[in-house]
Short mmCIF file of C-alpha atoms in Angstrom, two decimals:
data_model
loop_
_atom_site.label_atom_id
_atom_site.label_comp_id
_atom_site.label_asym_id
_atom_site.label_seq_id
_atom_site.Cartn_x
_atom_site.Cartn_y
_atom_site.Cartn_z
CA MET B 1 17.78 19.16 -14.82
CA SER B 2 17.16 21.41 -11.89
CA SER B 3 18.02 20.10 -8.47
CA GLY B 4 14.48 20.66 -7.30
CA PRO B 5 13.62 22.74 -4.26
CA ARG B 6 15.77 25.44 -2.73
CA ARG B 7 18.63 24.22 -0.60
CA GLY B 8 20.79 25.20 2.33
CA GLY B 9 21.64 28.34 4.22
CA PRO B 10 19.68 30.29 6.81
CA ALA B 11 17.47 31.71 4.08
CA ALA B 12 16.21 28.21 3.15
CA ASP B 13 12.43 28.00 3.19
CA PRO B 14 11.28 25.97 6.22
CA VAL B 15 8.34 24.64 4.21
CA TYR B 16 10.82 22.48 2.31
CA SER B 17 12.98 21.40 5.26
CA ALA B 18 11.34 17.98 5.74
CA ALA B 19 11.75 17.15 2.05
CA GLU B 20 15.33 18.42 2.00
CA GLU B 21 16.26 16.48 5.13
CA ALA B 22 14.75 13.30 3.69
CA LEU B 23 16.68 13.80 0.45
CA GLN B 24 19.90 14.32 2.37
CA ARG B 25 19.28 11.01 4.16
CA GLY B 26 18.55 9.29 0.85
CA ASP B 27 14.98 8.67 2.01
CA LEU B 28 13.09 9.01 -1.27
CA ASP B 29 9.82 7.77 0.23
CA GLY B 30 10.05 10.37 3.02
CA ALA B 31 10.84 13.11 0.52
CA LYS B 32 7.87 12.07 -1.59
CA LEU B 33 5.54 12.32 1.41
CA ALA B 34 6.96 15.73 2.35
CA PHE B 35 6.46 17.10 -1.17
CA GLU B 36 2.94 15.65 -1.26
CA ARG B 37 2.14 17.45 2.02
CA ILE B 38 3.40 20.73 0.56
CA LEU B 39 1.23 20.22 -2.53
CA ALA B 40 -1.81 19.32 -0.43
CA ALA B 41 -1.50 22.74 1.20
CA ASP B 42 -0.63 24.56 -2.03
CA PRO B 43 -1.32 22.58 -5.23
CA ARG B 44 0.25 25.35 -7.32
CA ASP B 45 3.69 25.22 -5.63
CA GLY B 46 6.00 24.83 -8.62
CA GLU B 47 9.07 23.92 -6.58
CA ALA B 48 7.21 21.16 -4.77
CA LYS B 49 5.82 19.83 -8.06
CA GLN B 50 9.31 19.74 -9.51
CA GLY B 51 10.73 18.12 -6.37
CA LEU B 52 8.00 15.48 -6.32
CA ALA B 53 8.51 14.72 -10.01
CA LEU B 54 12.24 14.26 -9.45
CA VAL B 55 11.68 11.97 -6.47
CA GLU B 56 9.11 9.89 -8.38
CA LEU B 57 11.54 9.55 -11.30
CA SER B 58 14.30 8.45 -8.93
CA LEU B 59 11.99 5.87 -7.35
CA ARG B 60 11.08 4.47 -10.78
CA VAL B 61 14.65 4.09 -12.02
CA ARG B 62 16.46 3.00 -8.88
CA SER B 63 15.99 -0.71 -9.62
CA LEU B 64 16.35 -0.56 -13.41
CA ASP B 65 19.32 -1.84 -15.40
CA ALA B 66 19.76 1.18 -17.67
CA GLU B 67 21.58 -0.64 -20.45
CA ARG B 68 19.03 -3.47 -20.55
CA VAL B 69 16.11 -1.03 -20.52
CA LEU B 70 17.50 0.96 -23.45
CA GLN B 71 18.27 -2.22 -25.40
CA GLU B 72 14.76 -3.57 -24.84
CA ALA B 73 13.25 -0.27 -25.99
CA ALA B 74 15.37 -0.38 -29.16
CA GLU B 75 14.28 -3.95 -29.86
CA LYS B 76 10.59 -3.27 -29.15
CA PRO B 77 9.66 0.16 -30.51
CA GLY B 78 5.95 -0.68 -30.29
CA ASP B 79 6.14 -1.59 -26.57
CA VAL B 80 4.98 1.57 -24.83
CA GLN B 81 6.03 0.43 -21.36
CA ALA B 82 9.55 -0.23 -22.67
CA GLN B 83 9.58 3.26 -24.18
CA ILE B 84 8.38 4.80 -20.92
CA SER B 85 11.10 3.05 -18.91
CA ALA B 86 13.74 4.04 -21.46
CA SER B 87 12.58 7.67 -21.29
CA ASP B 88 13.04 7.60 -17.51
CA VAL B 89 16.58 6.25 -17.92
CA GLU B 90 17.31 8.98 -20.46
CA MET B 91 15.97 11.67 -18.14
CA VAL B 92 18.20 10.64 -15.23
CA SER B 93 21.11 10.45 -17.69
CA GLY B 94 20.49 14.06 -18.72
CA ARG B 95 19.34 13.07 -22.21
CA ILE B 96 16.18 15.11 -21.93
CA ASP B 97 15.57 15.70 -25.63
CA ASP B 98 16.01 11.97 -26.30
CA ALA B 99 13.47 11.11 -23.60
CA PHE B 100 10.95 13.61 -24.92
CA ASP B 101 11.48 12.53 -28.56
CA ARG B 102 11.07 8.87 -27.57
CA LEU B 103 7.69 9.52 -25.99
CA VAL B 104 6.46 11.81 -28.77
CA GLY B 105 7.31 8.96 -31.15
CA ALA B 106 5.41 6.49 -28.96
CA VAL B 107 2.37 8.79 -29.03
CA ARG B 108 2.66 9.11 -32.81
CA ARG B 109 2.89 5.32 -33.32
CA GLY B 110 0.48 4.33 -30.54
CA ALA B 111 -3.25 3.99 -30.25
CA GLY B 112 -5.79 3.85 -27.47
CA ASP B 113 -4.51 3.20 -23.95
CA ASP B 114 -0.89 2.86 -25.10
CA ARG B 115 -0.98 6.26 -26.76
CA ASP B 116 -2.57 7.80 -23.71
CA ALA B 117 0.01 6.21 -21.37
CA ALA B 118 2.88 7.64 -23.43
CA ARG B 119 1.21 11.07 -23.52
CA LYS B 120 0.58 11.13 -19.77
CA HIS B 121 4.11 10.01 -19.02
CA LEU B 122 5.53 12.72 -21.25
CA LEU B 123 3.43 15.31 -19.43
CA SER B 124 4.72 14.00 -16.09
CA LEU B 125 8.32 14.38 -17.30
CA PHE B 126 7.62 18.01 -18.18
CA GLU B 127 7.20 18.60 -14.42
CA LEU B 128 10.94 17.97 -13.98
CA LEU B 129 11.82 21.18 -15.80
CA PRO B 130 10.71 24.78 -15.53
CA PRO B 131 7.70 25.44 -17.79
CA ASP B 132 9.71 27.99 -19.80
CA ASP B 133 12.49 25.49 -20.62
CA PRO B 134 12.83 25.49 -24.43
CA ARG B 135 13.02 21.67 -24.47
CA VAL B 136 9.57 21.51 -22.91
CA GLY B 137 8.18 23.92 -25.49
CA LYS B 138 9.69 21.92 -28.35
CA ALA B 139 8.32 18.64 -26.95
CA ARG B 140 4.87 20.17 -26.38
CA ARG B 141 4.78 21.21 -30.03
CA GLY B 142 5.89 17.71 -31.06
CA LEU B 143 3.21 16.17 -28.87
CA GLN B 144 0.54 18.41 -30.33
CA SER B 145 1.64 17.44 -33.84
CA ALA B 146 1.61 13.74 -32.91
CA LEU B 147 -1.90 13.99 -31.47
CA PHE B 148 -3.42 15.89 -34.40
#
């Protein structure tokens, strides 16, 4: 995974300084607000989107017991929320393909709101990587196949 926005040095972009300072302090909520401000001014800012996605992922997993979450997902393959939490754990563990495959499978098996929740979560995880990352392309094709 990318580390998000540009960092350090005199050439660092001042637009990102509030987010970077919050991250350095471990203030995820402050970083989230800073990235949201950047996106309010420029909704197409790819670095801010990626930074916000990383912060939101970190906020979601900070209180999870990774081993328990993965075990629950294995025991309950039809539980979309369990699959979503497990995909978050896999993402922070660097198991990106596993996370994407898990959610594509949940879309394939799911229906209605559950299917839509898995699809939307997968799309949100794509924001963590550059759009040209081959893992994103592969997962997008898998998602398209699962939907149709």
